[in-house]
Short mmCIF file of C-alpha atoms in Angstrom, two decimals:
data_model
loop_
_atom_site.label_atom_id
_atom_site.label_comp_id
_atom_site.label_asym_id
_atom_site.label_seq_id
_atom_site.Cartn_x
_atom_site.Cartn_y
_atom_site.Cartn_z
CA MET T 19 24.30 -4.71 -0.75
CA ARG T 20 24.12 -5.16 -4.50
CA GLU T 21 24.74 -8.05 -6.82
CA THR T 22 24.55 -8.73 -10.54
CA GLY T 23 24.21 -11.84 -12.63
CA ASP T 24 27.12 -13.78 -14.03
CA GLY T 25 28.81 -12.93 -17.32
CA GLN T 26 28.01 -10.32 -19.91
CA GLU T 27 26.65 -10.79 -23.39
CA GLN T 28 27.33 -8.93 -26.60
CA LEU T 29 24.84 -6.16 -27.21
CA ASN T 30 22.82 -6.02 -30.41
CA THR T 31 22.78 -2.27 -30.87
CA GLY T 32 21.55 -2.37 -34.46
CA THR T 33 18.07 -3.56 -33.53
CA ALA T 34 15.61 -1.63 -31.40
CA HIS T 35 14.77 -3.11 -28.01
CA SER T 36 11.59 -2.28 -26.08
CA ALA T 37 13.46 -1.39 -22.87
CA ARG T 38 15.83 0.95 -24.70
CA VAL T 39 13.00 2.59 -26.69
CA TYR T 40 11.24 3.13 -23.35
CA ASP T 41 14.42 4.63 -21.92
CA TYR T 42 14.81 6.98 -24.90
CA ILE T 43 11.22 8.22 -24.81
CA LEU T 44 11.46 8.79 -21.05
CA GLY T 45 14.56 10.92 -21.60
CA GLY T 46 17.17 8.42 -20.44
CA LYS T 47 20.67 7.90 -21.77
CA ASN T 48 20.99 4.15 -22.31
CA HIS T 49 19.91 3.63 -25.92
CA TYR T 50 21.26 3.50 -29.47
CA GLU T 51 20.46 4.89 -32.90
CA ALA T 52 18.03 2.08 -33.71
CA ASP T 53 16.11 2.78 -30.51
CA VAL T 54 16.00 6.52 -31.25
CA ALA T 55 14.70 5.92 -34.76
CA ALA T 56 12.02 3.53 -33.54
CA GLY T 57 11.04 5.84 -30.69
CA ASP T 58 10.79 8.90 -32.92
CA ALA T 59 8.63 6.98 -35.40
CA MET T 60 6.28 5.83 -32.61
CA VAL T 61 5.94 9.29 -31.12
CA ALA T 62 5.18 10.68 -34.57
CA MET T 63 2.33 8.16 -34.80
CA TRP T 64 1.05 8.90 -31.31
CA PRO T 65 2.37 12.13 -29.75
CA ALA T 66 0.90 11.14 -26.37
CA LEU T 67 3.25 8.15 -26.10
CA PRO T 68 5.68 9.90 -23.69
CA VAL T 69 2.74 10.87 -21.44
CA HIS T 70 1.54 7.27 -21.50
CA MET T 71 4.98 5.88 -20.66
CA ARG T 72 5.52 8.33 -17.81
CA ALA T 73 2.12 7.39 -16.38
CA ASN T 74 3.01 3.71 -16.54
CA ARG T 75 6.22 4.29 -14.63
CA ALA T 76 4.47 6.56 -12.12
CA PHE T 77 2.00 3.75 -11.41
CA MET T 78 4.90 1.44 -10.55
CA LEU T 79 6.37 3.99 -8.16
CA ARG T 80 3.02 4.66 -6.44
CA ALA T 81 2.17 0.97 -6.17
CA SER T 82 5.55 0.03 -4.72
CA ARG T 83 5.46 2.93 -2.25
CA TYR T 84 1.92 1.91 -1.21
CA LEU T 85 3.04 -1.69 -0.68
CA ALA T 86 6.00 -0.66 1.45
CA ARG T 87 4.25 2.07 3.44
CA GLU T 88 0.66 0.85 3.76
CA ARG T 89 1.02 -2.92 3.49
CA GLY T 90 4.39 -3.47 5.16
CA VAL T 91 5.86 -5.40 2.23
CA ARG T 92 9.65 -5.68 2.41
CA GLN T 93 10.38 -7.99 -0.55
CA PHE T 94 9.92 -7.17 -4.23
CA LEU T 95 10.36 -9.19 -7.43
CA ASP T 96 10.40 -6.86 -10.45
CA ILE T 97 10.01 -8.72 -13.76
CA GLY T 98 11.16 -6.88 -16.87
CA THR T 99 12.75 -3.99 -15.04
CA GLY T 100 14.13 -2.53 -18.28
CA LEU T 101 16.43 0.46 -17.99
CA PRO T 102 15.36 2.31 -14.88
CA THR T 103 15.16 6.07 -14.76
CA SER T 104 15.63 7.35 -11.22
CA PRO T 105 13.89 7.00 -8.86
CA ASN T 106 14.03 3.23 -9.17
CA LEU T 107 11.84 0.75 -7.33
CA HIS T 108 14.45 -0.03 -4.67
CA GLU T 109 15.04 3.67 -4.05
CA VAL T 110 11.34 4.20 -3.39
CA VAL T 111 10.80 1.22 -1.09
CA GLN T 112 14.10 1.56 0.76
CA ARG T 113 13.24 5.19 1.46
CA VAL T 114 10.20 3.83 3.34
CA ALA T 115 11.96 0.77 4.79
CA PRO T 116 15.75 0.64 4.39
CA ASP T 117 15.80 -3.14 4.93
CA SER T 118 13.70 -3.83 1.82
CA ARG T 119 14.99 -6.44 -0.62
CA VAL T 120 14.53 -6.22 -4.38
CA VAL T 121 15.22 -8.73 -7.15
CA TYR T 122 15.28 -7.16 -10.61
CA VAL T 123 14.77 -9.51 -13.57
CA ASP T 124 15.41 -8.72 -17.23
CA ASN T 125 16.64 -10.52 -20.33
CA ASP T 126 18.34 -7.56 -22.04
CA PRO T 127 22.14 -7.81 -21.75
CA ILE T 128 22.47 -4.02 -21.63
CA VAL T 129 20.68 -4.04 -18.28
CA LEU T 130 23.19 -6.53 -16.96
CA ASN T 131 26.02 -4.35 -18.23
CA TYR T 132 24.67 -1.31 -16.41
CA ALA T 133 23.37 -3.08 -13.32
CA GLN T 134 26.55 -2.70 -11.32
CA ALA T 135 26.22 1.07 -11.47
CA LEU T 136 22.42 1.28 -11.29
CA LEU T 137 21.57 -1.04 -8.41
CA THR T 138 22.93 0.65 -5.32
CA SER T 139 21.11 -0.59 -2.24
CA THR T 140 20.98 0.69 1.31
CA PRO T 141 23.39 -1.15 3.64
CA GLU T 142 20.41 -2.68 5.47
CA GLY T 143 18.66 -3.88 2.32
CA ARG T 144 19.63 -5.73 -0.81
CA THR T 145 19.23 -5.40 -4.56
CA THR T 146 20.00 -8.28 -6.89
CA TYR T 147 19.84 -8.59 -10.68
CA VAL T 148 18.83 -11.86 -12.35
CA GLU T 149 19.28 -12.25 -16.10
CA ALA T 150 16.26 -14.29 -17.19
CA ASP T 151 13.14 -14.14 -19.34
CA MET T 152 9.59 -14.00 -18.01
CA ARG T 153 8.76 -16.80 -20.41
CA ASP T 154 11.01 -19.07 -18.31
CA PRO T 155 9.71 -18.78 -14.72
CA ASP T 156 11.85 -21.73 -13.61
CA ALA T 157 15.01 -19.79 -14.52
CA ILE T 158 13.84 -16.91 -12.33
CA LEU T 159 12.64 -18.97 -9.38
CA GLY T 160 15.65 -21.28 -9.53
CA SER T 161 18.25 -18.52 -9.73
CA ALA T 162 20.71 -17.96 -6.92
CA GLY T 163 19.73 -14.30 -6.84
CA PHE T 164 16.10 -15.15 -6.17
CA ARG T 165 16.80 -17.89 -3.63
CA ASP T 166 19.43 -15.90 -1.72
CA THR T 167 17.56 -12.60 -1.61
CA LEU T 168 13.90 -13.39 -0.97
CA ASP T 169 12.50 -15.29 2.03
CA LEU T 170 9.42 -17.23 0.90
CA SER T 171 8.10 -17.45 4.43
CA GLU T 172 7.28 -13.73 4.15
CA PRO T 173 5.12 -11.88 1.57
CA VAL T 174 6.65 -10.87 -1.74
CA ALA T 175 5.36 -8.23 -4.15
CA LEU T 176 5.55 -9.42 -7.77
CA LEU T 177 5.66 -6.47 -10.18
CA VAL T 178 5.04 -7.04 -13.89
CA ILE T 179 5.05 -3.51 -15.27
CA GLY T 180 4.80 -2.81 -19.00
CA MET T 181 5.48 -6.45 -19.84
CA LEU T 182 2.25 -8.33 -20.43
CA HIS T 183 1.48 -6.70 -23.79
CA PHE T 184 4.63 -8.42 -25.08
CA ILE T 185 3.37 -11.80 -23.80
CA HIS T 186 0.75 -13.23 -26.15
CA PRO T 187 -2.06 -15.61 -25.16
CA GLY T 188 -0.36 -18.24 -27.28
CA ASP T 189 2.67 -17.95 -24.99
CA ASP T 190 0.49 -19.13 -22.06
CA ASP T 191 0.35 -15.64 -20.58
CA HIS T 192 -1.86 -16.57 -17.61
CA GLY T 193 0.10 -19.74 -16.96
CA LEU T 194 3.40 -17.86 -16.86
CA LEU T 195 2.01 -15.41 -14.32
CA ARG T 196 0.61 -18.23 -12.18
CA ARG T 197 3.93 -20.05 -12.18
CA LEU T 198 5.55 -16.93 -10.77
CA LEU T 199 2.80 -16.36 -8.20
CA ASP T 200 2.31 -19.95 -7.02
CA PRO T 201 5.56 -20.23 -5.00
CA LEU T 202 4.92 -16.91 -3.25
CA PRO T 203 3.27 -17.17 0.17
CA ALA T 204 -0.25 -16.04 1.01
CA GLY T 205 -0.29 -12.32 1.65
CA SER T 206 1.94 -11.65 -1.35
CA TYR T 207 0.88 -9.15 -4.01
CA LEU T 208 0.73 -8.80 -7.78
CA ALA T 209 1.09 -5.33 -9.32
CA ALA T 210 0.73 -5.32 -13.10
CA THR T 211 0.09 -3.01 -16.02
CA ILE T 212 -1.55 -4.28 -19.19
CA GLY T 213 -1.53 -2.55 -22.58
CA THR T 214 -4.86 -1.68 -24.18
CA ALA T 215 -6.26 0.02 -27.28
CA ASP T 216 -9.59 0.77 -25.58
CA PHE T 217 -9.10 4.56 -25.43
CA ALA T 218 -7.16 5.49 -28.58
CA PRO T 219 -7.56 2.49 -30.90
CA GLU T 220 -6.26 4.08 -34.09
CA GLU T 221 -3.19 5.74 -32.59
CA VAL T 222 -2.26 2.82 -30.34
CA GLY T 223 -2.87 0.44 -33.21
CA ARG T 224 -0.33 2.30 -35.33
CA VAL T 225 2.22 2.19 -32.49
CA ALA T 226 1.61 -1.56 -32.15
CA GLU T 227 2.22 -2.01 -35.87
CA ARG T 228 5.53 -0.17 -35.54
CA TYR T 229 6.56 -2.34 -32.59
CA ALA T 230 5.69 -5.42 -34.64
CA ALA T 231 7.76 -4.12 -37.55
CA GLU T 232 10.70 -3.80 -35.12
CA GLY T 233 10.25 -7.45 -34.10
CA MET T 234 8.27 -6.72 -30.92
CA PRO T 235 4.65 -7.80 -31.57
CA MET T 236 2.13 -6.68 -28.98
CA ALA T 237 -1.09 -8.12 -27.56
CA LEU T 238 -3.44 -5.31 -26.52
CA ARG T 239 -6.23 -6.30 -24.17
CA THR T 240 -9.70 -5.11 -23.20
CA HIS T 241 -10.60 -4.19 -19.63
CA GLU T 242 -12.17 -7.62 -19.14
CA GLU T 243 -9.05 -9.35 -20.44
CA ALA T 244 -6.81 -7.19 -18.28
CA THR T 245 -8.87 -7.91 -15.17
CA ALA T 246 -8.63 -11.65 -15.83
CA PHE T 247 -4.92 -11.57 -14.93
CA PHE T 248 -5.97 -10.90 -11.31
CA ALA T 249 -8.43 -13.80 -11.11
CA GLY T 250 -8.35 -15.52 -7.71
CA LEU T 251 -6.65 -12.54 -6.06
CA ASP T 252 -8.13 -9.83 -3.85
CA LEU T 253 -7.99 -6.56 -5.79
CA ALA T 254 -7.13 -3.40 -3.90
CA ASP T 255 -9.25 -0.33 -4.57
CA PRO T 256 -9.85 1.12 -7.09
CA GLY T 257 -9.51 -2.19 -8.96
CA VAL T 258 -8.21 -2.42 -12.52
CA VAL T 259 -8.21 1.09 -13.98
CA GLN T 260 -6.15 3.19 -16.33
CA VAL T 261 -2.80 3.64 -14.64
CA HIS T 262 -3.18 7.39 -14.06
CA LYS T 263 -6.40 6.73 -12.10
CA TRP T 264 -4.82 4.27 -9.66
CA ARG T 265 -4.38 6.15 -6.35
CA PRO T 266 -3.00 9.34 -7.93
CA ASP T 267 -0.91 11.59 -5.73
CA PRO T 268 -2.34 14.98 -4.75
CA GLY T 269 -1.16 17.57 -7.21
CA ASP T 270 -0.51 15.11 -10.07
CA ALA T 271 -0.90 16.74 -13.45
CA ARG T 272 -4.21 16.07 -15.17
CA VAL T 273 -3.96 13.47 -17.92
CA ARG T 274 -6.50 12.77 -20.65
CA ASP T 275 -7.89 9.23 -20.71
CA GLU T 276 -7.22 8.96 -24.44
CA ASP T 277 -3.52 9.57 -23.79
CA ILE T 278 -3.18 6.45 -21.63
CA ALA T 279 -3.11 2.96 -23.15
CA MET T 280 -2.42 0.94 -20.01
CA TYR T 281 -4.56 -0.62 -17.31
CA GLY T 282 -3.08 -1.18 -13.90
CA GLY T 283 -4.05 -3.05 -10.79
CA LEU T 284 -2.75 -4.42 -7.52
CA ALA T 285 -4.09 -7.50 -5.78
CA ARG T 286 -3.29 -9.67 -2.75
CA LYS T 287 -2.87 -13.42 -2.75
CA PRO T 288 -5.44 -14.71 -0.28
CA HIS T 289 -4.83 -17.13 2.60
#
């Protein structure tokens, strides 16, 4: 089963959007000239950016597969899904468990416009799209898509991938995350990636300046600051590490630490 949100908004194709820049750099097809220009400028500043972005997405796929296969999770709430490049989260988890349910959340109208074609669930499972912003948890938790798709008597995996560096401390970053986690039952999980300049400060700093110039200011965090997002939760091994070091698959290509500007971690909400 698949569903999308209500209504469609006019796209602003003249301004770069983080999800579309991400799509362009990953080799997708859902972007515009402004996104291409911004992406090319960022890659010129830091040629490792495509490697970094692919590693971030690979973390999401490994973490979701681990949750479905090793932890028996069957419900997923993906905040800031962006423009997915196959395989998507629901494809990965429904391959493990066809009855898995996924709620995708994003605030970019282009995602809503493409959702009908992109979100094709198994007959046993369900994928739903909710148009909302992470900065408004009540809109997510109060949406019909969330209420009708996820059963809060069973664990839910909350995924916040490649989002938190666009949420500044002044936006109550920890509070927003807690408001999303609090309604989820014990035994639920948080999987998150957090941008950092710890390993390539000059290059990543220049990319951050370009994002800011495009109207997308970033907050890059230290390892200690990244780990703080998992406070009160039980971290799975190997803890909060650069995304390419989190349970890599055998045969994964070797990646240099300085080419990755993202920490990742997965943690369980205790009883």
